[in-house]
XYZ file of C-alpha atoms in Angstrom:
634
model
C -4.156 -4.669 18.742
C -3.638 -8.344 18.733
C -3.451 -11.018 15.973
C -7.353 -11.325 15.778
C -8.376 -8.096 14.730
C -5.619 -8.133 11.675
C -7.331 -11.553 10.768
C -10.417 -9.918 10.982
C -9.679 -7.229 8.956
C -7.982 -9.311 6.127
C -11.477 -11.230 6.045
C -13.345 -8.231 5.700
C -11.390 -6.512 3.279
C -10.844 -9.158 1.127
C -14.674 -10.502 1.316
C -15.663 -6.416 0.716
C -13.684 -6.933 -2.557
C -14.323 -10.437 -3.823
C -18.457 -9.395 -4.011
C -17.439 -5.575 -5.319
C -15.192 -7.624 -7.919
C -17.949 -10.314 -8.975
C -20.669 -7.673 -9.515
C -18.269 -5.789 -11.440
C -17.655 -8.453 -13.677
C -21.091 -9.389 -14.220
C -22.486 -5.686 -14.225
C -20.175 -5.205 -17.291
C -20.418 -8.496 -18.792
C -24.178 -7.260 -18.768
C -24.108 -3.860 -20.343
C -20.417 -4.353 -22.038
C -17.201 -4.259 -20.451
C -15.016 -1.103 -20.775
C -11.671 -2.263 -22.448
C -9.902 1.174 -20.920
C -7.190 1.479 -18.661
C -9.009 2.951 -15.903
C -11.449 -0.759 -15.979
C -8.425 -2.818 -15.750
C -6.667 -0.255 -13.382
C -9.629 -0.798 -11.287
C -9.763 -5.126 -11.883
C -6.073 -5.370 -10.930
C -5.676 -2.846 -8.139
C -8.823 -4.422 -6.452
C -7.196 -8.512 -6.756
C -3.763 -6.854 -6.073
C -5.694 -5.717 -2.245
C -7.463 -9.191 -1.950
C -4.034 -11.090 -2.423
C -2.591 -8.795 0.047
C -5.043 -9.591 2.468
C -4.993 -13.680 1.509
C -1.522 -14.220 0.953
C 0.326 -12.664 3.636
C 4.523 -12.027 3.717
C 5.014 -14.350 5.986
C 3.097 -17.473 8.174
C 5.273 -17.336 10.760
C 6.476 -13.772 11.610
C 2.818 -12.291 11.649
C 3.239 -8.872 13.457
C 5.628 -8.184 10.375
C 3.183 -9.500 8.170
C 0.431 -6.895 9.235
C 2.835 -4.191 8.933
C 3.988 -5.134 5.307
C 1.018 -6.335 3.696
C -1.601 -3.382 5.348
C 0.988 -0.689 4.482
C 1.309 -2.308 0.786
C -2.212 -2.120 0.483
C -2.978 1.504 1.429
C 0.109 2.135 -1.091
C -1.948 0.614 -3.680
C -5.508 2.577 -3.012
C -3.368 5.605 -2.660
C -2.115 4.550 -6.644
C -5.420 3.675 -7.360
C -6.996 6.699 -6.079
C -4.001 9.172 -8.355
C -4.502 7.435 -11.408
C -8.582 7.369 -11.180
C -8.776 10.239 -10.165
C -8.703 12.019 -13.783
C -7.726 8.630 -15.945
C -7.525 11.307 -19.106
C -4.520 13.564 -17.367
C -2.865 10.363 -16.372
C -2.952 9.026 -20.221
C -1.997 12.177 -21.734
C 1.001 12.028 -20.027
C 1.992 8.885 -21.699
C 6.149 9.516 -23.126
C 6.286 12.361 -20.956
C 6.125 11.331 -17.443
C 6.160 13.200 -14.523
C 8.298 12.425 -11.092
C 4.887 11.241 -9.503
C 4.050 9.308 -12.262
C 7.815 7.822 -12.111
C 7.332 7.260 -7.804
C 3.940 5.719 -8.301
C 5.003 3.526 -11.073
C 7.716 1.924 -9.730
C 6.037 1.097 -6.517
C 2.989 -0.380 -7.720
C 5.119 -2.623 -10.033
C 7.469 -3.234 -6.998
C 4.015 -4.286 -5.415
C 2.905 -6.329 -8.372
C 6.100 -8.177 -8.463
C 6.656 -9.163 -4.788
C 2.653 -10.529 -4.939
C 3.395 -12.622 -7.726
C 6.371 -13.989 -5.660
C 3.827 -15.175 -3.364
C 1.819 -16.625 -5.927
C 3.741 -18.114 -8.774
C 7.245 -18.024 -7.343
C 10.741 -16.727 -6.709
C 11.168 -17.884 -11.054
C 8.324 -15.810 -12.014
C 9.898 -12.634 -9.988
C 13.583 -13.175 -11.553
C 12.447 -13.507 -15.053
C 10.099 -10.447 -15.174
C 12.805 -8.103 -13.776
C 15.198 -9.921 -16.369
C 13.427 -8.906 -18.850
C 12.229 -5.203 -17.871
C 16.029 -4.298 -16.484
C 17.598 -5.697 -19.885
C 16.437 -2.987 -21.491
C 18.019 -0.439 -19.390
C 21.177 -1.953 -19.470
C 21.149 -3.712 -22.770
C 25.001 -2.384 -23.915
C 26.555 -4.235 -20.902
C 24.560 -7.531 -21.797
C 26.087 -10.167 -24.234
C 24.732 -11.980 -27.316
C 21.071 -10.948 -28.887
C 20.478 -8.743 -25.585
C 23.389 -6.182 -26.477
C 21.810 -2.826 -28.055
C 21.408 0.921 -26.974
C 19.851 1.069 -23.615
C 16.506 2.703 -22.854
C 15.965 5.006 -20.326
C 13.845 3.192 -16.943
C 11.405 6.268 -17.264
C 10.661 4.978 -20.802
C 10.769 1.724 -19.802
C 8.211 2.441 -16.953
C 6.129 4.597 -19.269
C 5.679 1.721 -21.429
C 5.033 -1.433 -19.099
C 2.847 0.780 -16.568
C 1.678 3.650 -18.204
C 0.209 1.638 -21.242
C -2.257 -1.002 -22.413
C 0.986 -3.188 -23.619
C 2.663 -4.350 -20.549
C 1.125 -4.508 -17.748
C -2.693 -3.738 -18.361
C -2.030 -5.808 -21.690
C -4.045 -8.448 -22.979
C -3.207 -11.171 -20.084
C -4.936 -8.656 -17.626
C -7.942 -7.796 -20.366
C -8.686 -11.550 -21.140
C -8.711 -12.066 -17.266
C -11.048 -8.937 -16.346
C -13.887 -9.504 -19.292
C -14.194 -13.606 -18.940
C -11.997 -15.694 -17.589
C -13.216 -15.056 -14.115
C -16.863 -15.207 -14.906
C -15.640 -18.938 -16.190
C -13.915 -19.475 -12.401
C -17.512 -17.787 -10.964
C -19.162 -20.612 -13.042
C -16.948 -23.593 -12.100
C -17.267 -22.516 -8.521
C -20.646 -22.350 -8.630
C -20.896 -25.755 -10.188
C -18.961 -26.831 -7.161
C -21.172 -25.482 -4.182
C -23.957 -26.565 -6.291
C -22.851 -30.259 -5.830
C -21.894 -31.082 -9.252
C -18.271 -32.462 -7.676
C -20.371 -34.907 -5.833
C -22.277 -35.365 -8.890
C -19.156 -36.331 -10.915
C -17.764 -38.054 -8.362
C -20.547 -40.450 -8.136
C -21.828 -40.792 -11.850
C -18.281 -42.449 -12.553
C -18.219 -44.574 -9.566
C -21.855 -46.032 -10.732
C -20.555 -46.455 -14.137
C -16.753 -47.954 -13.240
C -17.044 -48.876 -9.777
C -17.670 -52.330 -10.661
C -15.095 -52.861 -13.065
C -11.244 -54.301 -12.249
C -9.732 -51.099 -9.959
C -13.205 -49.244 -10.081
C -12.328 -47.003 -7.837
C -8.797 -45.894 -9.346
C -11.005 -45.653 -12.959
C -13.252 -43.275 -11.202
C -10.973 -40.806 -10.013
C -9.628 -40.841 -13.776
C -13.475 -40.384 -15.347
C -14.448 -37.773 -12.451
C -11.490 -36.019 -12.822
C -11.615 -35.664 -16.273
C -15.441 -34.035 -15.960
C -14.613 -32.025 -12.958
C -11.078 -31.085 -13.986
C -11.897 -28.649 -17.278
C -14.159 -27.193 -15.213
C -11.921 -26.059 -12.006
C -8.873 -25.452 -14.079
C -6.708 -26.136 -11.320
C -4.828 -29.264 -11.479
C -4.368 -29.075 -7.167
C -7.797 -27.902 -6.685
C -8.800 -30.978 -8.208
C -6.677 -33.524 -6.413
C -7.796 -31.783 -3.382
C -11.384 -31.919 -4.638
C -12.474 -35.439 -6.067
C -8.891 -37.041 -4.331
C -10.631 -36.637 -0.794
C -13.171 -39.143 -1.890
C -11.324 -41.233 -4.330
C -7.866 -42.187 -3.036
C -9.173 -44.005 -0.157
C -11.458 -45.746 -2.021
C -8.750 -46.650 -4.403
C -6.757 -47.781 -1.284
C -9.587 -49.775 0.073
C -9.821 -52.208 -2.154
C -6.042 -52.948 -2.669
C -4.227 -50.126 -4.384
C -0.907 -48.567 -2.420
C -0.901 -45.502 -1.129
C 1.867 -44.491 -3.556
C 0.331 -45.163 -6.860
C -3.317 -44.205 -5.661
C -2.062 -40.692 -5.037
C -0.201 -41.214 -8.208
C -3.504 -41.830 -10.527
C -5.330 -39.027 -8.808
C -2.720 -36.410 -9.607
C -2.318 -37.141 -12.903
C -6.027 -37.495 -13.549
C -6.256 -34.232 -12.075
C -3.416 -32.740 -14.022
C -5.041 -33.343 -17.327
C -8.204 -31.055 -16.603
C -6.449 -28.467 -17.675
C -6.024 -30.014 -20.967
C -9.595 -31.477 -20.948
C -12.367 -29.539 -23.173
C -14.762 -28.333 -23.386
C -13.645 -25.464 -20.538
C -10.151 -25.997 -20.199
C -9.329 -23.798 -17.632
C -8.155 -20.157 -17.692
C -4.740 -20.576 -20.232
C -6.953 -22.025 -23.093
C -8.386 -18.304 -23.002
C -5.626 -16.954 -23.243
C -4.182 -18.764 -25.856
C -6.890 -18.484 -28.487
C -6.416 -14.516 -27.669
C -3.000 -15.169 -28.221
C -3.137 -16.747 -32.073
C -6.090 -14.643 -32.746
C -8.361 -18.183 -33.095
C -12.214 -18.822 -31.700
C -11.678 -20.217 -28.458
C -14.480 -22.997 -29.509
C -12.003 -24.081 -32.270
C -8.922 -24.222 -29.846
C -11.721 -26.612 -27.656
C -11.913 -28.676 -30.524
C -9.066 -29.379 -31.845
C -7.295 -29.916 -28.665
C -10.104 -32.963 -28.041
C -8.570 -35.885 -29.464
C -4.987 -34.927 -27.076
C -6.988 -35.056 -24.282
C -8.439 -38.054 -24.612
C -5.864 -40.085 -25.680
C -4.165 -38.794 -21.938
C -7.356 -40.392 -20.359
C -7.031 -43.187 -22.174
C -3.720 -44.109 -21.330
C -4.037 -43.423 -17.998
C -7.098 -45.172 -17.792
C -5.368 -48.162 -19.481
C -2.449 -48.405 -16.989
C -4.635 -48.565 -13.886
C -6.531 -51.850 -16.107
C -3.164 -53.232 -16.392
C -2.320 -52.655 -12.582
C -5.675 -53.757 -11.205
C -5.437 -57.091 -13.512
C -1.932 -57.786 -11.934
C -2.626 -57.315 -8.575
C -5.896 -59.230 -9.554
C -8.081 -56.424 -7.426
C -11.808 -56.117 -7.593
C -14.017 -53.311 -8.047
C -15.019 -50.675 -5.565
C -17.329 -52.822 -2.742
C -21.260 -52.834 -3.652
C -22.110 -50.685 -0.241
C -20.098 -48.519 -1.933
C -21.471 -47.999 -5.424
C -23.812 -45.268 -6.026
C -26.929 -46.363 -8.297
C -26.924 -45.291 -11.527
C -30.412 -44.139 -12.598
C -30.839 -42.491 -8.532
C -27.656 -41.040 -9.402
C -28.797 -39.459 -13.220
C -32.165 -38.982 -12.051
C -30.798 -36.511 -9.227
C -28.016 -34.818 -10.728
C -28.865 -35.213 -14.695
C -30.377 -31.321 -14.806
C -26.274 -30.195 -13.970
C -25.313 -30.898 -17.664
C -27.662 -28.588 -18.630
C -25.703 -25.735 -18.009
C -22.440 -27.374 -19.638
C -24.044 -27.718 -22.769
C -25.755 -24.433 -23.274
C -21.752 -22.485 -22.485
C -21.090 -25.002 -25.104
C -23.485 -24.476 -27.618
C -23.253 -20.647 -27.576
C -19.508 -20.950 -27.573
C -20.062 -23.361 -30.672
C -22.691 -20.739 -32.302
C -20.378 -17.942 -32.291
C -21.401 -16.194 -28.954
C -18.682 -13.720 -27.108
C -17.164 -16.286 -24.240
C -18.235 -13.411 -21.787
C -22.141 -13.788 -22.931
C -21.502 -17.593 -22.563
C -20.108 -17.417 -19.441
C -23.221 -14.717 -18.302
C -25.357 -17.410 -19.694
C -23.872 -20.641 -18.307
C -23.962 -18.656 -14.855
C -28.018 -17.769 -15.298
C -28.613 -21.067 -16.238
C -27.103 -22.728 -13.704
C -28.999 -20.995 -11.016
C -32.029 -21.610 -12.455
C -31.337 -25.120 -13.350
C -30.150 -25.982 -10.005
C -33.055 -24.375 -8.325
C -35.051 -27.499 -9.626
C -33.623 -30.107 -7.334
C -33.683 -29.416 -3.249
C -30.423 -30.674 -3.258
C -28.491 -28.354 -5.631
C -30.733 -25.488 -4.766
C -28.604 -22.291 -4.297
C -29.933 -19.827 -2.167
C -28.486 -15.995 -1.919
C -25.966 -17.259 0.287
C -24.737 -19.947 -1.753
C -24.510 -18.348 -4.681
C -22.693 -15.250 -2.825
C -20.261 -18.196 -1.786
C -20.057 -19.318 -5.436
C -19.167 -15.797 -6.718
C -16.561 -14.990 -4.005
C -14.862 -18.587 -4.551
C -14.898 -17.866 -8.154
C -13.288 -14.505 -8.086
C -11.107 -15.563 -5.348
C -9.547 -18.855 -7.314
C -8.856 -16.379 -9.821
C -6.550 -14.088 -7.617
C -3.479 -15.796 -8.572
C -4.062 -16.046 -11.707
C -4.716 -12.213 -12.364
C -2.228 -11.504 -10.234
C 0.576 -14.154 -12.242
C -0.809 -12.583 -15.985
C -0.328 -9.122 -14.515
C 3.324 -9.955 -13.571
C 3.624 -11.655 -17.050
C 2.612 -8.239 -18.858
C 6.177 -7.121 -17.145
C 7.735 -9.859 -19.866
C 6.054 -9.372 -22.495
C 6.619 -5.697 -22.367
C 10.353 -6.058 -22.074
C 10.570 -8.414 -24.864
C 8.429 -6.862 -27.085
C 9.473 -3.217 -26.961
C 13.003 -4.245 -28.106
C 11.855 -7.521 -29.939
C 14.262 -9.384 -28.333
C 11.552 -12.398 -28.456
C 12.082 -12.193 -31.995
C 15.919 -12.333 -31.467
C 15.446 -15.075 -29.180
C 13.663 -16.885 -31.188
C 16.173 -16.754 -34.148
C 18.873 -18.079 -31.728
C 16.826 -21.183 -30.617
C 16.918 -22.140 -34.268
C 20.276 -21.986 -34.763
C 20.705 -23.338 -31.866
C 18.642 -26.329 -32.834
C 20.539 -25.774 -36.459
C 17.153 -25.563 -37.386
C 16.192 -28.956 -36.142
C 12.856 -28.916 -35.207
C 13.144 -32.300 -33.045
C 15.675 -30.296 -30.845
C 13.769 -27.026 -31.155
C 10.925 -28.464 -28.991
C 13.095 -30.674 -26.761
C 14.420 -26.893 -25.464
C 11.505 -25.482 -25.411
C 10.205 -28.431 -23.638
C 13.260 -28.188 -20.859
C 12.357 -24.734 -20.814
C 8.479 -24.912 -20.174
C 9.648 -27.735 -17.067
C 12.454 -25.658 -15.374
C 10.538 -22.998 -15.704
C 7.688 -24.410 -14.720
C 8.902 -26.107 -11.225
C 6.311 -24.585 -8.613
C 4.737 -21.630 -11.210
C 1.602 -22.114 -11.878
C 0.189 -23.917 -14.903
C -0.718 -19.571 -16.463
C 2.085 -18.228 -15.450
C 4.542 -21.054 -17.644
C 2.370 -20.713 -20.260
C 2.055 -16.930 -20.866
C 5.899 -16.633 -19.921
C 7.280 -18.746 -22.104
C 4.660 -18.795 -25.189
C 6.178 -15.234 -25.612
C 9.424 -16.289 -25.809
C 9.506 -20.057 -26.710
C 6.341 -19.825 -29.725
C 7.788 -17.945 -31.779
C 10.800 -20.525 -32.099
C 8.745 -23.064 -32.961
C 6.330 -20.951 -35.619
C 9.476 -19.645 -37.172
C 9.840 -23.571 -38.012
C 6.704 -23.641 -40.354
C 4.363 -25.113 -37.497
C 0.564 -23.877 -37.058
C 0.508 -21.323 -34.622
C -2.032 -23.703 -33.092
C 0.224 -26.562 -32.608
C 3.187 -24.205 -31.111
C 1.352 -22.756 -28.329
C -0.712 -26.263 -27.198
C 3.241 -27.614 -26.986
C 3.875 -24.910 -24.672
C 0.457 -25.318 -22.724
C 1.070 -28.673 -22.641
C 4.438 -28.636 -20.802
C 3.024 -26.093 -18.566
C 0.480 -28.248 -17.433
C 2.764 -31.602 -16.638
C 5.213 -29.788 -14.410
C 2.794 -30.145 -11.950
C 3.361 -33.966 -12.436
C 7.216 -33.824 -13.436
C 10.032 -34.045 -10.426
C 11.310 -32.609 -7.998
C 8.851 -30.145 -7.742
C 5.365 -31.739 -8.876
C 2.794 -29.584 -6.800
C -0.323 -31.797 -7.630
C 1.636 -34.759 -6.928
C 2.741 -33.631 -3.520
C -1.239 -32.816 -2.510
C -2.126 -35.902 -3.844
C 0.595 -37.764 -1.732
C -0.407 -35.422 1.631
C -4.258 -36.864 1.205
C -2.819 -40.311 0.625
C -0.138 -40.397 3.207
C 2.499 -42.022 0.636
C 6.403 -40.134 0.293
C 6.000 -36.984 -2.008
C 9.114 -38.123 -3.890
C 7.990 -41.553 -4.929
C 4.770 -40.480 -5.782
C 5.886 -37.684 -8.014
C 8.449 -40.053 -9.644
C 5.275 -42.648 -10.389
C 2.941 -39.610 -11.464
C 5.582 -38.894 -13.915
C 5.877 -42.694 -15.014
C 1.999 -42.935 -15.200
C 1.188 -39.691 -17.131
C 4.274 -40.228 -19.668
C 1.757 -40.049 -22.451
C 1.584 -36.401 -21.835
C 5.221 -35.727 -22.994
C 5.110 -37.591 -26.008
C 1.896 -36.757 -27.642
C 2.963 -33.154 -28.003
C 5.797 -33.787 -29.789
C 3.214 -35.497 -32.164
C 0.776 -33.389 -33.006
C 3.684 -30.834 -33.815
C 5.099 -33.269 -36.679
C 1.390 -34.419 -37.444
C -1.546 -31.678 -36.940
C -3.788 -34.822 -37.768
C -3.713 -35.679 -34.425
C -5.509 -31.822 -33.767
C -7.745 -32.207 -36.729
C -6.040 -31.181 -39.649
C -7.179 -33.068 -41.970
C -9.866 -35.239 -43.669
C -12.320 -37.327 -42.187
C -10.995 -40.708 -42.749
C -7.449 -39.612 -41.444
C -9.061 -38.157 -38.443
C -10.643 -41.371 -37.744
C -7.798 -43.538 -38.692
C -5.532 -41.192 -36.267
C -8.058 -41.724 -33.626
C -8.130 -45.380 -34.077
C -4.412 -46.099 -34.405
C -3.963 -43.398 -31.264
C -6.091 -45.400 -28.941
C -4.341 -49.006 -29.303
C -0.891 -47.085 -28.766
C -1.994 -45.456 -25.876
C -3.258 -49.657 -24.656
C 0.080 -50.728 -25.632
C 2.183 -47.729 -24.169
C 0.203 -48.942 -20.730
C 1.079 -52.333 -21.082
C 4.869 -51.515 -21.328
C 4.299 -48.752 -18.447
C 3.212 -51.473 -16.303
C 5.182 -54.218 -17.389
C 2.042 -56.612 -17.487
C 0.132 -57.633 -20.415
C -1.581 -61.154 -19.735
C 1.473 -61.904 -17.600
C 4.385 -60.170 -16.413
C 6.670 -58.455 -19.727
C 10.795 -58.691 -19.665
C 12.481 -55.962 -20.734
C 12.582 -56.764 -24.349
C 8.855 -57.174 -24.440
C 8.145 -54.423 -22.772
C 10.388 -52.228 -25.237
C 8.817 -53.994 -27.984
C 5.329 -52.462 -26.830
C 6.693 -49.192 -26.243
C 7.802 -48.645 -29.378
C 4.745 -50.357 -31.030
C 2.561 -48.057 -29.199
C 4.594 -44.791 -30.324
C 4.390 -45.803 -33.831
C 0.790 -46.317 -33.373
C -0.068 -42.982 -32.227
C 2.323 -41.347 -34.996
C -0.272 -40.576 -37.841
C 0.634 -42.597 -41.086
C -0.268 -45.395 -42.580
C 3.615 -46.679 -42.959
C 4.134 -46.076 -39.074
C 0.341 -47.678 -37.908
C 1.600 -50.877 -40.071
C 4.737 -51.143 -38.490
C 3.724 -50.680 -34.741
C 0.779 -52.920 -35.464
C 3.868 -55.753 -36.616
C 6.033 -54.626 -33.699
C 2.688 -54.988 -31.075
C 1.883 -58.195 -32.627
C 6.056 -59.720 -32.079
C 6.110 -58.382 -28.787
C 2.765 -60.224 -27.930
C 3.746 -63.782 -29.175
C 7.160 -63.112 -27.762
C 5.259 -63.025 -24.586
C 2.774 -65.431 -24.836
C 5.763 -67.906 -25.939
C 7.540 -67.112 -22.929
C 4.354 -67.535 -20.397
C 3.213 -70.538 -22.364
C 1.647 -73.238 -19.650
C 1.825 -70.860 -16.727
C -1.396 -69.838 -14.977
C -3.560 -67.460 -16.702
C -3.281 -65.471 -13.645
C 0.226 -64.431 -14.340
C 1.464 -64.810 -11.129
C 4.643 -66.659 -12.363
C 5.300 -64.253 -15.001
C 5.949 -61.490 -12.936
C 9.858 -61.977 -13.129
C 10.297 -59.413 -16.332
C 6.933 -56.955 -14.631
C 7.239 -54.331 -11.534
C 6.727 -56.100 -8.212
C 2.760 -56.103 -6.904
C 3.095 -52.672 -4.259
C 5.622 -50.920 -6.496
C 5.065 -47.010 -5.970
């Protein structure tokens, strides 16, 4: 049989089980989804085939692909098959195993762990079987991991056998909602609401200073907490935008740059957020509408920041807006596309009213068809919306497959409570410092985090990491956004910044250079975490007046942090200047009225320290550059 009939087959297959998945998930979304282990059996074992058939052992060595990943996957309907078969045998057995049970057990999580190699990373792999293998060999390991061993049946018994390791509550959150939310967003997508975004900011920004560059921050933003997927999005809106942004005068470097960072804070971006935010508000027990909320003000000020350095940049490189043949109309462009909100708002109103997220995902989804229907250009006929469901399902492979593999950690560190342990060593560690407490767990999330996926940092090292920092006195709340928020920028952070790389393939600019300036541009991300830790203000703790103060004094740090990123204010900034706005603009954002006064007096110094030294020279700048970054810097 040659290579086409395999590639045939892994079509089929996988196609067969991305529509048998979706109308699973909506068919019990409908009439209540089964929170058993024979439903999430069913969820994983059916994604664990599809990723088989999608993600094969190896591109280059084919023949040995076919052989590996086909024989893998009638090893997993064979597992499926024994443990369906009579689900209430197979949990009666539970602590008392049988050799079957033992054989089919350690090959499916064999299985499990080799797919989420593909999908997450050699890291991923290595710290799951850490973790599970610890435990049987716990009185040869040093430190807080030395105790009796357990025996691998028990081991196995409790990470497969169980609703606590594997089939825990990654793998529950994922088969009841989160990928009716990825069914929604793709839908959204094949209905032309990318487009839409797309060309609602360029009609609102385009003509601006560096319209295009501010458009691929605004669309990004919209489109972003909807996909979830920091490279889906660069590869998404960045196909449209970084040319444009190079067409009127922007390098290739720093175009790619703006896009990938844009892109990156999606994830962080309510009111969807992506699939972690689920996760996480299962995680500290807290509405998932609330953990939207509260993680608003964050979000914006990352926006804003980068929104503010490509001002600065377009203002010294004196650039113009995006060219009027290219500037969509705005009223043509609401009057076409204004009905695709519609759907947004209702998932957020029910979400807001107290509705399960699966009923508001159900909703959003009905909604949106009907809504959509309306317009001959987002109409969805059965084979669209069959695209939109399979899309949907499929962009939520690796993620199923990732919290699956992360079920494997938490089960090793929770049956002994060595995350506990763990914990207790981080702070003394630290000495109890909390400042050095999150600059580990920070280092932790990034090193961790170098080509994982955004899920798989998060619900690795929240198990760990979190309860470090909530042993410190911070809100639950605040300790699990730091650790979503670190998973999200190693995307952006060097040498191994995934959205930065696609964003520098669809520009043509050196991967390197523009991770490096992705890093530079989105710098706002690593400090305002460390913020909202010392000052929940910033996540709406607080009173009114407070809020609105934080929000105020947040917004001119983030202008000043800009200016100093750029090294341009009205002119070009020396070194000391552009320190001097640096650190104005981090007191700024620190809630308090004793830290807004004094960044407000160190902004203000740095300013007439700068207008003193440009004093007489054009208002252009263009002398003052000796202190800023040269014009095409990447």
């Amino acid at each position: 049989m040659n290579q086409a009939f395999f590639d045939t087959a892994r079509r089929f297959i996988s196609q067969v089980l991305l529509v048998f998945l979706a109308m699973l998930l909506i068919t019990s979304g409908i009439w209540g989804s089964p929170t058993n282990l024979a439903y999430r059996h069913l969820f994983l074992d059916s994604m664990m085939i599809v990723c088989l058939m999608k993600k094969p052992f190896s591109r280059n060595r084919k023949g040995l692909a076919n052989a590996v990943d086909f024989f893998m996957a009638v090893l997993v309907l064979w597992i499926a098959v024994y443990v369906l078969y009579d689900i209430n045998a197979y949990q009666l057995r539970v602590g008392s195993l049988t050799r079957m049970d033992v054989i089919t057990g350690t090959i499916y999580m064999v299985i499990l762990l080799e797919l989420a190699r593909r999908v997450a990373g050699m890291p991923m792999v290595v710290i799951a079987v850490f973790f599970f293998s610890q435990n049987c060999f716990a009185q040869y390991l040093p430190g807080i991991f030395r105790r009796a061993n357990m025996k691998y049946v028990s081991m196995l018994d409790f990470v497969v056998m169980r609703t606590d390791g594997i089939f825990g509550m990654p793998v529950q959150v994922m088969s009841t909602y989160v990928v009716l939310f990825m069914i929604f967003a793709a839908l959204l997508e094949v209905s032309g609401a990318g487009n839409f975004f797309i060309n609602f900011a360029t009609s609102i920004t385009g003509r601006a200073r560096g319209g295009p560059a501010k458009a691929a921050v605004v669309s990004s933003a919209a489109f972003g907490t909807i996909s979830g997927s920091a490279i889906a999005n660069v590869a998404g809106t960045g196909s449209i935008t970084i040319p444009l942004m190079k067409k009127i005068g922007y390098d290739s470097t720093f175009a790619g740059a703006v896009e990938a960072v844009a892109s990156t804070g999606g994830q962080i971006m309510p009111p969807v957020m992506g699939a972690v935010a689920f996760i996480l508000a299962q995680n500290i027990n807290m509405k998932y509408i609330e953990v939207a909320g509260r993680a608003v003000l964050p979000a914006v000020l990352y926006f804003a920041c980068v929104f503010f350095v490509v001002d600065f940049r377009a203002k010294k490189m004196n650039l113009q807006g995006t060219p009027e043949e290219d500037i969509p109309d705005f009223m043509k462009t609401v009057k076409l596309g204004w009905q695709l909100a519609i759907p947004l708002i209702v998932l957020v109103y029910l979400l807001g009213v107290g509705k399960s997220a699966q009923y508001s995902a159900l909703m959003g989804i009905l909604v949106l068809i009907l809504v959509a229907g309306c317009r001959k250009w987002t109409r969805m006929d059965g084979r669209k919306i069959l695209k939109g469901f399979i899309n949907g399902v499929s962009d939520s492979m690796s993620v199923a497959v990732t919290a699956a593999a992360a079920g494997i950690i938490i089960g090793g560190v929770t049956n002994t409570g060595v995350n506990l342990l763990f914990a207790n060593q981080v702070v003394k560690l630290s000495h109890g410092n909390l400042f050095i407490t999150l600059l580990l767990v920070a280092v932790v999330c990034l090193v961790l985090g170098m080509g994982m996926t955004t899920s798989a940092v998060y619900i690795s090292v929240a198990t760990i990491m979190a309860p470090a920092l909530i042993r410190l006195g911070i809100e639950p709340l605040c300790a699990h956004l730091f650790v979503l928020y670190y998973g999200c920028i190693c995307v952006i952070t060097p040498p191994v910044a995934l959205a930065s790389f696609t964003a520098a393939g669809i520009s043509g600019a050196s991967p390197a250079k523009t991770g490096w300036t992705s890093f530079r541009i989105g710098l706002v991300a690593f400090i305002v975490p460390f913020i909202f830790v010392y000052q929940p203000v910033m996540l709406m703790y607080g009173t009114v007046m407070e809020i609105l103060l934080c929000v105020v004094t947040s917004l001119a740090g983030c202008w000043s942090l800009a200016a100093m990123i750029e090294g341009w204010f009205s002119t070009g900034l020396n070194v000391l200047e552009r320190g001097m706005l640096g650190l104005g603009g981090l007191l700024l954002m620190i809630p308090g009225l004793a830290t807004d006064v004094a960044g407000i007096a160190v902004v203000l110094a740095g300013y007439i320290l700068q207008k003193r030294r440009a004093g007489g020279k054009d208002g252009s700048g263009r002398h003052g550059q000796e202190g800023g970054m040269e014009k095409h810097e990447g």
